[in-house]
Amino acid sequence: MSNGDIFTGEVIGTAILILFGAGVCAAVTLNHSKAKSAGWIVVAFGWGFGVMAGAYTAAPLSGAHLNPAVTVGVAVDTGDWDKVPLYILGQLVGAVIGAVLTWALYYAQFAANADEKTALPTLGVFSTVPEIRNPVANLVTEIIATAALVLPLLAFGQVDGIGIGPVAEGGGTVVLGSGISVLLVAFLVVGIGLSLGGPTGYAINPARDLGPRLAHALLPIPNKGTSDWGYAWIPVVGPLIGAVLAGLVFNAAF
C-alpha cells in the first residue's frame, strides 16, 4: 500500500463513517426530520452501518482502520509505528469532511432549528456528550468501551472461517480485508453502542469525536451553542488508552 492509497482510503472511509453516524444523530435529534425521536437503537445501528460502508469502501486502499484507536492498537501489537501519523491524519481529515457533509445534508433542519422558540443543542449531532459529567467515570467508560472494540477486532484475525481478518502485510500494515470480517466489526460497534454507549455516547474513536467537534465549532450553524472543548480531551485520551491496553493484552495472550 502506498502512502497515497493509505491517506485516500482513510479519508474516504472515515468520511463515509461520519456521514452515516452523524447523519443518524441528526435524523433522530433535529426537528422536522422524519426520524425525529426514533431512539437509541436506531442510532446504534446507524453507526454500525456507517462502519460497514466506510470499511468496505476503504479496505482495498488502506485496510480501513478509520479510527486512531484501531491504528494505535495495531501498532502496539505489531510494533510498527511508521504509518501511524499518516493513518491518523487521513482519519481526522475524513471525519471533518463527513461532518461537513452531514451539515449540508441537514442544512434545512439546522436552519429551522434557529427559528424554533426553544432551539435544540446541536453538538450531540456531531460529537459525544456525557449523560453525567464526571471526568474520571467518563474516561473509564471510554477506555473500557474502546478496549472492547480493539481487542475483539484484533482477535478476529485468529479465527478461521470468517474471511480475512487483521493480517499483517508489508511494513506492518494491517488489513481488515473483505469477506465477513468487516460485517462482524460493524455488528461489534452496534453491540458496543447498545451495551456500553449509554454513559458517554461511546466515542471509541478520537477522530470520530474530534473532527466533527472541530467542524461544529467552525460551521455557521444557527444557535449551535457550545462545542464543549473542556470535555473534548476525554473522547481522545480514553480511546487511545483503551487501544494501548487492548494491543498489550492481545500481544501477550495470542
Coordinates of N, CA and C in Angstrom, one line a residue:
M1 N 0.8 -1.2 0.0 CA 0.0 0.0 0.0 C 0.9 1.2 0.0
S2 N 0.6 2.1 -0.9 CA 1.4 3.4 -1.0 C 0.8 4.4 0.1
N3 N 1.6 5.4 0.4 CA 1.2 6.4 1.3 C -0.1 7.1 0.8
G4 N -0.1 7.3 -0.6 CA -1.3 7.9 -1.2 C -2.5 7.1 -1.0
D5 N -2.4 5.8 -1.2 CA -3.5 4.9 -1.0 C -4.0 4.9 0.4
I6 N -3.1 4.8 1.3 CA -3.5 4.8 2.8 C -4.2 6.1 3.1
F7 N -3.7 7.2 2.7 CA -4.3 8.5 3.1 C -5.7 8.6 2.4
T8 N -5.8 8.3 1.1 CA -7.0 8.4 0.4 C -8.1 7.5 1.0
G9 N -7.7 6.2 1.2 CA -8.6 5.3 1.8 C -9.2 5.7 3.1
E10 N -8.3 6.2 4.0 CA -8.7 6.6 5.3 C -9.6 7.9 5.3
V11 N -9.3 8.8 4.4 CA -10.1 10.0 4.2 C -11.5 9.6 3.8
I12 N -11.6 8.8 2.7 CA -12.9 8.4 2.1 C -13.7 7.5 3.1
G13 N -13.0 6.5 3.7 CA -13.7 5.6 4.6 C -14.3 6.3 5.8
T14 N -13.4 7.2 6.4 CA -13.9 7.9 7.6 C -14.9 8.9 7.3
A15 N -14.9 9.5 6.2 CA -15.9 10.5 5.8 C -17.3 9.8 5.7
I16 N -17.2 8.6 5.1 CA -18.5 7.8 5.0 C -19.0 7.4 6.3
L17 N -18.1 6.9 7.2 CA -18.5 6.5 8.6 C -19.1 7.7 9.3
I18 N -18.5 8.9 9.2 CA -19.1 10.0 9.9 C -20.4 10.5 9.3
L19 N -20.5 10.4 8.0 CA -21.7 10.8 7.3 C -22.9 10.0 7.8
F20 N -22.7 8.7 7.8 CA -23.8 7.8 8.3 C -24.0 8.0 9.8
G21 N -22.9 8.1 10.6 CA -23.1 8.2 12.1 C -23.6 9.6 12.5
A22 N -23.0 10.7 12.1 CA -23.6 12.0 12.4 C -24.9 12.2 11.8
G23 N -25.1 11.5 10.6 CA -26.4 11.6 9.9 C -27.5 11.0 10.7
V24 N -27.3 9.9 11.3 CA -28.4 9.3 12.1 C -28.6 10.1 13.4
C25 N -27.6 10.7 13.9 CA -27.8 11.5 15.1 C -28.6 12.7 14.7
A26 N -28.3 13.3 13.6 CA -29.1 14.5 13.1 C -30.6 14.0 12.9
A27 N -30.7 12.8 12.3 CA -32.1 12.4 11.9 C -32.9 12.2 13.2
V28 N -32.4 11.7 14.3 CA -33.2 11.4 15.5 C -33.3 12.6 16.4
T29 N -32.4 13.7 16.2 CA -32.3 14.8 17.1 C -33.1 16.0 16.6
L30 N -32.9 16.4 15.3 CA -33.4 17.7 14.8 C -34.9 17.6 14.5
N31 N -35.5 18.7 14.8 CA -36.9 18.9 14.5 C -37.1 18.9 12.9
H32 N -38.3 18.5 12.5 CA -38.6 18.5 11.0 C -37.8 17.4 10.3
S33 N -37.3 16.4 11.1 CA -36.7 15.2 10.4 C -37.7 14.1 10.6
K34 N -37.9 13.3 9.5 CA -38.8 12.2 9.6 C -38.4 11.1 10.6
A35 N -37.2 11.1 11.0 CA -36.8 10.1 12.0 C -36.7 10.7 13.4
K36 N -37.2 11.9 13.6 CA -37.2 12.5 14.9 C -37.6 11.6 16.0
S37 N -36.8 11.5 17.1 CA -37.1 10.7 18.3 C -37.2 9.2 18.0
A38 N -36.5 8.7 17.0 CA -36.5 7.3 16.6 C -35.8 6.4 17.7
G39 N -34.9 7.0 18.4 CA -34.4 6.3 19.6 C -32.9 5.8 19.4
W40 N -32.4 5.2 20.6 CA -31.0 4.8 20.7 C -30.7 3.6 19.8
I41 N -31.6 2.7 19.6 CA -31.4 1.5 18.8 C -31.1 2.0 17.4
V42 N -31.9 2.9 16.9 CA -31.6 3.5 15.5 C -30.3 4.1 15.4
V43 N -29.9 4.9 16.5 CA -28.5 5.5 16.5 C -27.4 4.4 16.4
A44 N -27.6 3.4 17.2 CA -26.6 2.3 17.3 C -26.4 1.6 15.9
F45 N -27.5 1.3 15.3 CA -27.4 0.6 14.0 C -27.0 1.6 12.9
G46 N -27.3 2.9 13.0 CA -26.8 3.8 12.0 C -25.3 3.9 12.1
W47 N -24.7 4.0 13.3 CA -23.2 4.0 13.4 C -22.6 2.7 12.9
G48 N -23.3 1.5 13.2 CA -22.8 0.3 12.8 C -22.8 0.1 11.2
F49 N -23.8 0.6 10.6 CA -23.9 0.6 9.1 C -22.9 1.5 8.6
G50 N -22.6 2.6 9.3 CA -21.6 3.5 8.8 C -20.2 2.9 8.8
V51 N -19.9 2.1 9.9 CA -18.6 1.4 9.9 C -18.6 0.4 8.8
M52 N -19.7 -0.3 8.5 CA -19.7 -1.3 7.4 C -19.4 -0.6 6.1
A53 N -20.1 0.5 5.8 CA -20.0 1.1 4.5 C -18.6 1.7 4.3
G54 N -18.1 2.4 5.4 CA -16.8 3.0 5.3 C -15.7 2.0 5.2
A55 N -15.8 0.9 5.9 CA -14.7 -0.1 5.9 C -14.7 -0.9 4.6
Y56 N -15.8 -1.3 4.1 CA -15.8 -2.0 2.9 C -15.3 -1.1 1.7
T57 N -15.5 0.2 1.8 CA -15.1 1.1 0.8 C -13.6 1.3 0.9
A58 N -13.1 1.5 2.1 CA -11.6 1.8 2.3 C -10.7 0.6 2.3
A59 N -11.2 -0.5 2.6 CA -10.4 -1.7 2.7 C -9.4 -2.0 1.6
P60 N -9.8 -1.9 0.3 CA -8.9 -2.1 -0.8 C -7.7 -1.1 -0.8
L61 N -7.9 0.1 -0.3 CA -6.9 1.1 -0.4 C -6.0 1.1 0.9
S62 N -6.6 1.1 2.1 CA -5.8 1.4 3.3 C -5.9 0.3 4.3
G63 N -6.8 -0.7 4.1 CA -7.1 -1.6 5.2 C -8.2 -1.2 6.1
A64 N -8.6 0.0 6.0 CA -9.8 0.5 6.7 C -9.7 0.5 8.2
H65 N -8.7 1.2 8.7 CA -8.7 1.4 10.2 C -9.8 2.4 10.6
L66 N -9.9 3.5 10.0 CA -11.0 4.5 10.2 C -11.0 5.0 11.6
N67 N -10.0 4.8 12.4 CA -10.1 5.1 13.9 C -8.7 5.1 14.4
P68 N -8.2 6.2 15.0 CA -6.9 6.2 15.5 C -6.6 5.2 16.6
A69 N -7.7 4.8 17.3 CA -7.6 3.8 18.4 C -7.2 2.4 17.8
V70 N -7.9 2.1 16.6 CA -7.5 0.9 15.9 C -6.1 0.9 15.4
T71 N -5.7 2.0 14.8 CA -4.3 2.2 14.3 C -3.3 2.0 15.4
V72 N -3.6 2.6 16.6 CA -2.6 2.5 17.7 C -2.6 1.1 18.3
G73 N -3.8 0.5 18.4 CA -3.8 -0.9 18.9 C -3.1 -1.8 18.1
V74 N -3.2 -1.7 16.8 CA -2.5 -2.5 15.8 C -1.0 -2.3 16.0
A75 N -0.6 -1.0 16.1 CA 0.8 -0.7 16.2 C 1.4 -1.2 17.5
V76 N 0.7 -1.2 18.6 CA 1.2 -1.8 19.8 C 1.4 -3.3 19.7
D77 N 0.5 -3.9 18.9 CA 0.6 -5.4 18.7 C 1.8 -5.7 17.8
T78 N 1.9 -5.0 16.7 CA 2.9 -5.3 15.7 C 4.3 -4.7 15.9
G79 N 4.3 -3.6 16.7 CA 5.5 -2.8 16.9 C 5.9 -1.9 15.8
D80 N 5.0 -1.8 14.8 CA 5.3 -1.0 13.6 C 4.5 0.3 13.7
W81 N 5.2 1.4 13.9 CA 4.6 2.7 14.1 C 4.8 3.7 12.9
D82 N 5.4 3.2 11.8 CA 5.8 4.1 10.7 C 4.7 4.8 10.1
K83 N 3.6 4.1 9.9 CA 2.4 4.7 9.1 C 1.4 5.3 10.0
V84 N 1.6 5.2 11.4 CA 0.6 5.7 12.3 C 0.2 7.2 12.0
P85 N 1.1 8.1 11.9 CA 0.7 9.5 11.7 C -0.1 9.7 10.4
L86 N 0.3 8.9 9.4 CA -0.4 9.1 8.1 C -1.9 8.6 8.2
Y87 N -2.0 7.4 8.9 CA -3.4 6.9 9.1 C -4.2 7.9 9.9
I88 N -3.7 8.5 11.0 CA -4.4 9.3 11.8 C -4.8 10.6 11.1
L89 N -3.8 11.2 10.3 CA -4.1 12.4 9.6 C -5.3 12.2 8.6
G90 N -5.3 11.0 7.9 CA -6.3 10.7 7.0 C -7.7 10.6 7.7
Q91 N -7.7 10.0 8.8 CA -8.9 9.8 9.6 C -9.5 11.1 10.1
L92 N -8.6 12.0 10.5 CA -9.1 13.3 11.0 C -9.7 14.2 9.9
V93 N -9.0 14.2 8.7 CA -9.5 14.9 7.6 C -10.8 14.3 7.1
G94 N -10.9 13.0 7.0 CA -12.1 12.4 6.6 C -13.3 12.7 7.6
A95 N -13.0 12.7 8.9 CA -14.0 13.0 9.9 C -14.6 14.4 9.7
V96 N -13.7 15.3 9.5 CA -14.2 16.7 9.2 C -15.0 16.8 8.0
I97 N -14.6 16.1 6.9 CA -15.4 16.1 5.7 C -16.8 15.5 5.9
G98 N -16.8 14.3 6.6 CA -18.1 13.7 6.9 C -19.0 14.6 7.7
A99 N -18.5 15.3 8.7 CA -19.3 16.2 9.5 C -19.8 17.4 8.6
V100 N -19.0 17.9 7.7 CA -19.5 19.0 6.8 C -20.6 18.5 5.9
L101 N -20.4 17.3 5.4 CA -21.4 16.7 4.5 C -22.8 16.5 5.3
T102 N -22.7 16.1 6.5 CA -23.9 15.9 7.4 C -24.6 17.3 7.5
W103 N -23.8 18.3 7.8 CA -24.4 19.7 7.9 C -25.1 20.1 6.6
A104 N -24.4 19.8 5.5 CA -25.0 20.2 4.2 C -26.3 19.4 4.0
L105 N -26.3 18.1 4.3 CA -27.5 17.3 4.1 C -28.7 17.7 4.9
Y106 N -28.4 18.1 6.2 CA -29.5 18.5 7.1 C -29.5 20.1 7.2
Y107 N -29.1 20.8 6.2 CA -29.0 22.2 6.3 C -30.3 22.9 6.6
A108 N -31.4 22.4 6.0 CA -32.7 23.0 6.2 C -33.2 22.7 7.7
Q109 N -32.9 21.6 8.2 CA -33.2 21.3 9.6 C -32.4 22.1 10.6
F110 N -31.1 22.3 10.3 CA -30.3 23.2 11.2 C -30.9 24.6 11.1
A111 N -31.2 25.0 9.9 CA -31.8 26.4 9.8 C -33.1 26.5 10.5
A112 N -34.0 25.5 10.4 CA -35.3 25.6 11.1 C -35.1 25.6 12.6
N113 N -34.0 24.9 13.0 CA -33.8 24.8 14.5 C -33.6 26.2 15.1
A114 N -33.0 27.2 14.3 CA -32.8 28.5 14.7 C -34.2 29.3 14.9
D115 N -35.2 28.8 14.2 CA -36.5 29.5 14.2 C -37.4 29.0 15.3
E116 N -37.0 27.9 15.9 CA -37.9 27.4 17.0 C -37.8 28.2 18.2
K117 N -38.9 28.3 19.0 CA -38.9 29.0 20.2 C -37.8 28.5 21.2
T118 N -37.6 27.2 21.2 CA -36.6 26.6 22.0 C -35.6 25.9 21.1
A119 N -34.5 26.5 20.8 CA -33.5 25.8 19.8 C -32.9 24.6 20.5
L120 N -32.8 23.5 19.7 CA -32.2 22.3 20.3 C -30.6 22.4 20.2
P121 N -29.9 21.9 21.2 CA -28.5 21.8 21.1 C -28.1 21.0 19.9
T122 N -27.0 21.4 19.2 CA -26.6 20.7 18.0 C -25.3 19.9 18.2
L123 N -24.6 20.1 19.3 CA -23.3 19.4 19.4 C -23.4 17.9 19.4
G124 N -24.5 17.4 20.0 CA -24.7 15.9 20.0 C -24.9 15.3 18.7
V125 N -25.2 16.1 17.6 CA -25.3 15.6 16.3 C -23.9 15.2 15.8
F126 N -22.9 16.0 16.2 CA -21.5 15.9 15.7 C -20.6 15.1 16.7
S127 N -20.7 15.3 18.0 CA -19.7 14.7 18.9 C -20.4 14.2 20.1
T128 N -19.7 13.5 21.0 CA -20.3 12.9 22.1 C -20.4 13.9 23.3
V129 N -21.5 13.7 24.1 CA -21.8 14.5 25.2 C -22.2 13.5 26.4
P130 N -21.5 13.5 27.5 CA -21.8 12.6 28.6 C -23.2 12.9 29.2
E131 N -23.8 11.8 29.7 CA -25.1 12.0 30.4 C -24.8 12.5 31.8
I132 N -23.8 12.0 32.4 CA -23.4 12.6 33.7 C -21.9 13.0 33.6
R133 N -21.7 14.3 33.8 CA -20.3 14.9 33.6 C -19.5 14.5 34.8
N134 N -18.7 13.5 34.7 CA -17.7 13.1 35.7 C -16.5 12.6 35.0
P135 N -15.4 13.5 35.0 CA -14.3 13.2 34.1 C -13.7 11.8 34.3
V136 N -13.6 11.4 35.6 CA -13.0 10.0 35.8 C -13.9 8.9 35.3
A137 N -15.1 9.0 35.6 CA -16.1 8.0 35.2 C -16.2 8.0 33.6
N138 N -16.2 9.2 33.0 CA -16.3 9.3 31.6 C -15.1 8.7 30.9
L139 N -13.9 9.0 31.5 CA -12.6 8.5 30.9 C -12.6 6.9 31.0
V140 N -13.0 6.4 32.2 CA -13.0 4.9 32.4 C -14.0 4.3 31.4
T141 N -15.1 4.9 31.2 CA -16.1 4.4 30.2 C -15.5 4.3 28.8
E142 N -14.8 5.3 28.4 CA -14.2 5.3 27.0 C -13.1 4.3 26.9
I143 N -12.3 4.2 28.0 CA -11.2 3.2 28.0 C -11.8 1.8 27.8
I144 N -12.8 1.4 28.6 CA -13.3 0.1 28.6 C -14.0 -0.2 27.3
A145 N -14.8 0.8 26.8 CA -15.6 0.6 25.5 C -14.6 0.4 24.4
T146 N -13.5 1.2 24.3 CA -12.6 1.1 23.2 C -11.8 -0.2 23.3
A147 N -11.4 -0.7 24.5 CA -10.8 -2.0 24.6 C -11.7 -3.1 24.1
A148 N -13.0 -2.9 24.4 CA -14.0 -3.9 23.9 C -14.2 -3.9 22.4
L149 N -13.7 -2.8 21.8 CA -13.7 -2.8 20.3 C -12.4 -3.3 19.7
V150 N -11.3 -2.9 20.2 CA -10.0 -3.2 19.6 C -9.6 -4.6 19.9
L151 N -9.8 -5.1 21.1 CA -9.3 -6.5 21.3 C -10.1 -7.5 20.5
P152 N -11.4 -7.5 20.4 CA -12.1 -8.4 19.5 C -11.7 -8.2 18.0
L153 N -11.5 -7.0 17.6 CA -11.1 -6.7 16.2 C -9.8 -7.4 15.9
L154 N -8.8 -7.3 16.8 CA -7.5 -7.9 16.6 C -7.7 -9.5 16.6
A155 N -8.5 -10.0 17.5 CA -8.7 -11.4 17.6 C -9.4 -12.0 16.5
F156 N -10.3 -11.2 15.7 CA -11.0 -11.8 14.6 C -10.0 -12.4 13.6
G157 N -8.8 -11.9 13.5 CA -7.8 -12.4 12.6 C -7.3 -13.8 13.0
Q158 N -7.6 -14.2 14.2 CA -7.1 -15.5 14.7 C -8.2 -16.6 14.5
V159 N -9.4 -16.2 14.0 CA -10.5 -17.2 13.9 C -10.6 -17.6 12.5
D160 N -10.6 -18.9 12.3 CA -10.8 -19.5 10.9 C -12.2 -19.4 10.5
G161 N -12.4 -19.2 9.2 CA -13.7 -19.3 8.6 C -14.5 -18.0 8.6
I162 N -13.9 -16.8 8.9 CA -14.7 -15.6 8.9 C -14.2 -14.6 7.9
G163 N -13.4 -15.1 7.0 CA -12.9 -14.1 6.0 C -11.5 -13.7 6.4
I164 N -11.0 -12.7 5.7 CA -9.7 -12.1 6.0 C -9.8 -11.2 7.2
G165 N -9.1 -11.4 8.3 CA -9.1 -10.6 9.4 C -8.0 -9.6 9.4
P166 N -7.6 -9.1 10.6 CA -6.4 -8.2 10.6 C -5.1 -8.9 10.4
V167 N -4.6 -8.9 9.2 CA -3.4 -9.7 8.9 C -2.3 -8.7 8.5
A168 N -1.2 -8.9 9.1 CA 0.0 -8.0 8.9 C 0.5 -8.3 7.5
E169 N 0.7 -7.2 6.7 CA 1.3 -7.3 5.4 C 2.5 -6.3 5.4
G170 N 3.0 -6.1 4.2 CA 4.2 -5.4 4.1 C 4.3 -4.1 4.9
G171 N 5.4 -4.0 5.7 CA 5.5 -2.8 6.5 C 4.7 -2.8 7.8
G172 N 4.0 -3.9 8.1 CA 3.2 -4.0 9.3 C 1.8 -3.4 9.1
T173 N 1.4 -3.1 7.8 CA 0.1 -2.6 7.6 C -0.9 -3.7 7.9
V174 N -2.0 -3.3 8.6 CA -3.0 -4.3 8.9 C -4.2 -4.1 8.1
V175 N -4.7 -5.2 7.5 CA -5.8 -5.1 6.6 C -7.0 -5.8 7.2
L176 N -8.1 -5.1 7.3 CA -9.4 -5.7 7.8 C -9.8 -6.7 6.7
G177 N -9.7 -6.3 5.5 CA -10.0 -7.2 4.4 C -11.4 -7.3 4.0
S178 N -11.7 -8.2 3.1 CA -13.0 -8.4 2.6 C -13.7 -9.5 3.3
G179 N -14.7 -10.1 2.8 CA -15.4 -11.2 3.4 C -16.2 -10.7 4.6
I180 N -16.5 -11.6 5.6 CA -17.4 -11.3 6.6 C -16.8 -10.5 7.8
S181 N -15.5 -10.4 7.8 CA -14.8 -9.8 9.0 C -15.3 -8.3 9.2
V182 N -15.4 -7.6 8.1 CA -15.9 -6.2 8.2 C -17.3 -6.1 8.8
L183 N -18.1 -7.0 8.3 CA -19.5 -7.1 8.8 C -19.5 -7.4 10.3
L184 N -18.6 -8.3 10.8 CA -18.5 -8.6 12.2 C -18.1 -7.3 13.0
V185 N -17.2 -6.6 12.5 CA -16.8 -5.3 13.1 C -17.9 -4.4 13.2
A186 N -18.7 -4.3 12.2 CA -19.9 -3.4 12.2 C -20.9 -3.8 13.3
F187 N -21.1 -5.1 13.4 CA -22.1 -5.6 14.4 C -21.4 -5.4 15.8
L188 N -20.1 -5.5 15.9 CA -19.4 -5.2 17.2 C -19.7 -3.8 17.6
V189 N -19.6 -2.9 16.7 CA -19.9 -1.5 17.0 C -21.3 -1.3 17.4
V190 N -22.3 -1.9 16.8 CA -23.6 -1.9 17.2 C -23.8 -2.4 18.6
G191 N -23.1 -3.5 18.9 CA -23.2 -4.1 20.3 C -22.6 -3.2 21.3
I192 N -21.5 -2.5 21.0 CA -20.9 -1.6 22.0 C -21.9 -0.4 22.2
G193 N -22.5 0.1 21.1 CA -23.4 1.2 21.3 C -24.6 0.8 22.2
L194 N -25.2 -0.4 22.0 CA -26.3 -0.8 22.8 C -26.0 -1.1 24.2
S195 N -24.8 -1.7 24.4 CA -24.5 -2.2 25.8 C -23.6 -1.2 26.6
L196 N -22.7 -0.5 25.9 CA -21.7 0.3 26.6 C -21.8 1.8 26.3
G197 N -22.7 2.2 25.4 CA -22.8 3.6 24.9 C -23.6 4.5 25.8
G198 N -24.3 4.0 26.7 CA -25.2 4.9 27.5 C -24.6 6.0 28.3
P199 N -23.4 5.8 28.9 CA -22.9 6.9 29.8 C -22.3 8.1 29.0
T200 N -21.6 7.8 27.9 CA -20.9 8.9 27.2 C -21.2 9.0 25.7
G201 N -22.0 8.1 25.2 CA -22.3 8.2 23.8 C -21.2 7.4 22.9
Y202 N -20.3 6.7 23.6 CA -19.3 5.8 23.0 C -18.6 6.4 21.8
A203 N -17.7 7.3 22.1 CA -16.9 7.8 21.0 C -16.0 6.7 20.5
I204 N -15.3 6.0 21.3 CA -14.4 4.9 21.0 C -13.5 5.1 19.7
N205 N -13.4 6.4 19.4 CA -12.7 6.8 18.2 C -12.3 8.3 18.3
P206 N -11.1 8.6 18.5 CA -10.7 10.0 18.7 C -11.1 10.9 17.5
A207 N -10.9 10.3 16.2 CA -11.2 11.1 15.0 C -12.7 11.3 14.9
R208 N -13.5 10.3 15.3 CA -14.9 10.4 15.2 C -15.5 11.6 16.0
D209 N -14.8 11.9 17.2 CA -15.3 12.9 18.0 C -14.6 14.3 17.7
L210 N -13.3 14.2 17.6 CA -12.5 15.5 17.4 C -12.8 16.2 16.1
G211 N -12.8 15.4 15.0 CA -13.1 16.0 13.7 C -14.4 16.7 13.6
P212 N -15.5 16.0 13.9 CA -16.8 16.7 13.9 C -16.9 17.8 14.9
R213 N -16.3 17.7 16.1 CA -16.3 18.8 17.0 C -15.7 20.1 16.5
L214 N -14.6 19.9 15.7 CA -13.9 21.0 15.1 C -14.9 21.6 14.0
A215 N -15.5 20.7 13.2 CA -16.5 21.2 12.2 C -17.6 22.0 12.9
H216 N -18.1 21.4 14.0 CA -19.2 22.1 14.7 C -18.8 23.5 15.2
A217 N -17.5 23.6 15.6 CA -17.0 24.9 16.0 C -16.9 25.9 14.9
L218 N -16.6 25.4 13.7 CA -16.3 26.3 12.6 C -17.5 26.6 11.7
L219 N -18.4 25.7 11.6 CA -19.5 25.8 10.7 C -20.5 26.9 11.1
P220 N -21.2 27.6 10.2 CA -22.2 28.6 10.6 C -23.5 28.0 10.9
I221 N -23.6 27.2 12.0 CA -24.8 26.6 12.4 C -25.6 27.6 13.3
P222 N -26.8 27.9 13.0 CA -27.6 28.9 13.8 C -27.8 28.3 15.2
N223 N -27.7 29.2 16.2 CA -27.9 28.8 17.6 C -27.3 27.5 18.0
K224 N -26.0 27.3 17.5 CA -25.4 26.0 17.7 C -24.9 25.7 19.2
G225 N -24.8 26.7 20.0 CA -24.4 26.5 21.3 C -22.9 26.2 21.4
T226 N -22.5 25.7 22.5 CA -21.0 25.4 22.8 C -20.6 24.2 22.1
S227 N -19.3 24.2 21.7 CA -18.6 23.0 21.2 C -18.0 22.2 22.4
D228 N -18.1 22.6 23.6 CA -17.7 21.9 24.8 C -16.2 21.4 24.7
W229 N -15.3 22.3 24.5 CA -13.9 21.9 24.4 C -13.3 21.4 25.7
G230 N -14.0 21.8 26.8 CA -13.5 21.3 28.1 C -13.6 19.8 28.3
Y231 N -14.6 19.2 27.6 CA -14.8 17.7 27.6 C -14.0 17.0 26.5
A232 N -13.6 17.8 25.5 CA -13.1 17.2 24.2 C -11.9 16.2 24.4
W233 N -11.1 16.4 25.5 CA -9.9 15.5 25.7 C -10.3 14.1 26.0
I234 N -11.4 13.9 26.7 CA -11.8 12.6 27.2 C -12.1 11.6 26.0
P235 N -12.9 12.0 25.0 CA -13.0 11.0 23.9 C -11.8 10.9 23.0
V236 N -10.8 11.6 23.3 CA -9.5 11.4 22.6 C -8.6 10.5 23.4
V237 N -8.3 10.9 24.6 CA -7.4 10.2 25.5 C -7.9 8.8 25.9
G238 N -9.2 8.8 26.3 CA -9.8 7.5 26.7 C -9.6 6.4 25.7
P239 N -10.1 6.6 24.4 CA -9.9 5.6 23.4 C -8.5 5.2 23.1
L240 N -7.6 6.1 23.2 CA -6.1 5.8 23.0 C -5.6 4.9 24.1
I241 N -6.0 5.2 25.3 CA -5.5 4.3 26.4 C -6.2 3.0 26.3
G242 N -7.4 2.9 26.0 CA -8.1 1.6 25.7 C -7.4 0.8 24.6
A243 N -7.0 1.5 23.6 CA -6.4 0.8 22.4 C -5.0 0.2 22.8
V244 N -4.3 1.0 23.6 CA -3.0 0.5 24.0 C -3.1 -0.7 24.9
L245 N -4.1 -0.7 25.9 CA -4.3 -1.8 26.7 C -4.8 -3.0 25.9
A246 N -5.6 -2.8 25.0 CA -6.1 -4.0 24.1 C -5.0 -4.6 23.3
G247 N -4.1 -3.7 22.8 CA -3.0 -4.2 22.0 C -2.0 -5.0 22.9
L248 N -1.8 -4.5 24.1 CA -0.9 -5.2 25.0 C -1.5 -6.6 25.4
V249 N -2.7 -6.6 25.7 CA -3.4 -7.9 26.1 C -3.4 -8.8 24.9
F250 N -3.7 -8.4 23.7 CA -3.6 -9.3 22.6 C -2.3 -9.8 22.3
N251 N -1.3 -8.9 22.4 CA 0.1 -9.3 22.2 C 0.6 -10.4 23.2
A252 N 0.1 -10.3 24.4 CA 0.5 -11.2 25.5 C -0.3 -12.5 25.4
A253 N -1.5 -12.5 25.0 CA -2.4 -13.6 25.1 C -2.4 -14.5 23.8
F254 N -2.2 -13.9 22.6 CA -2.4 -14.6 21.4 C -1.1 -14.9 20.7

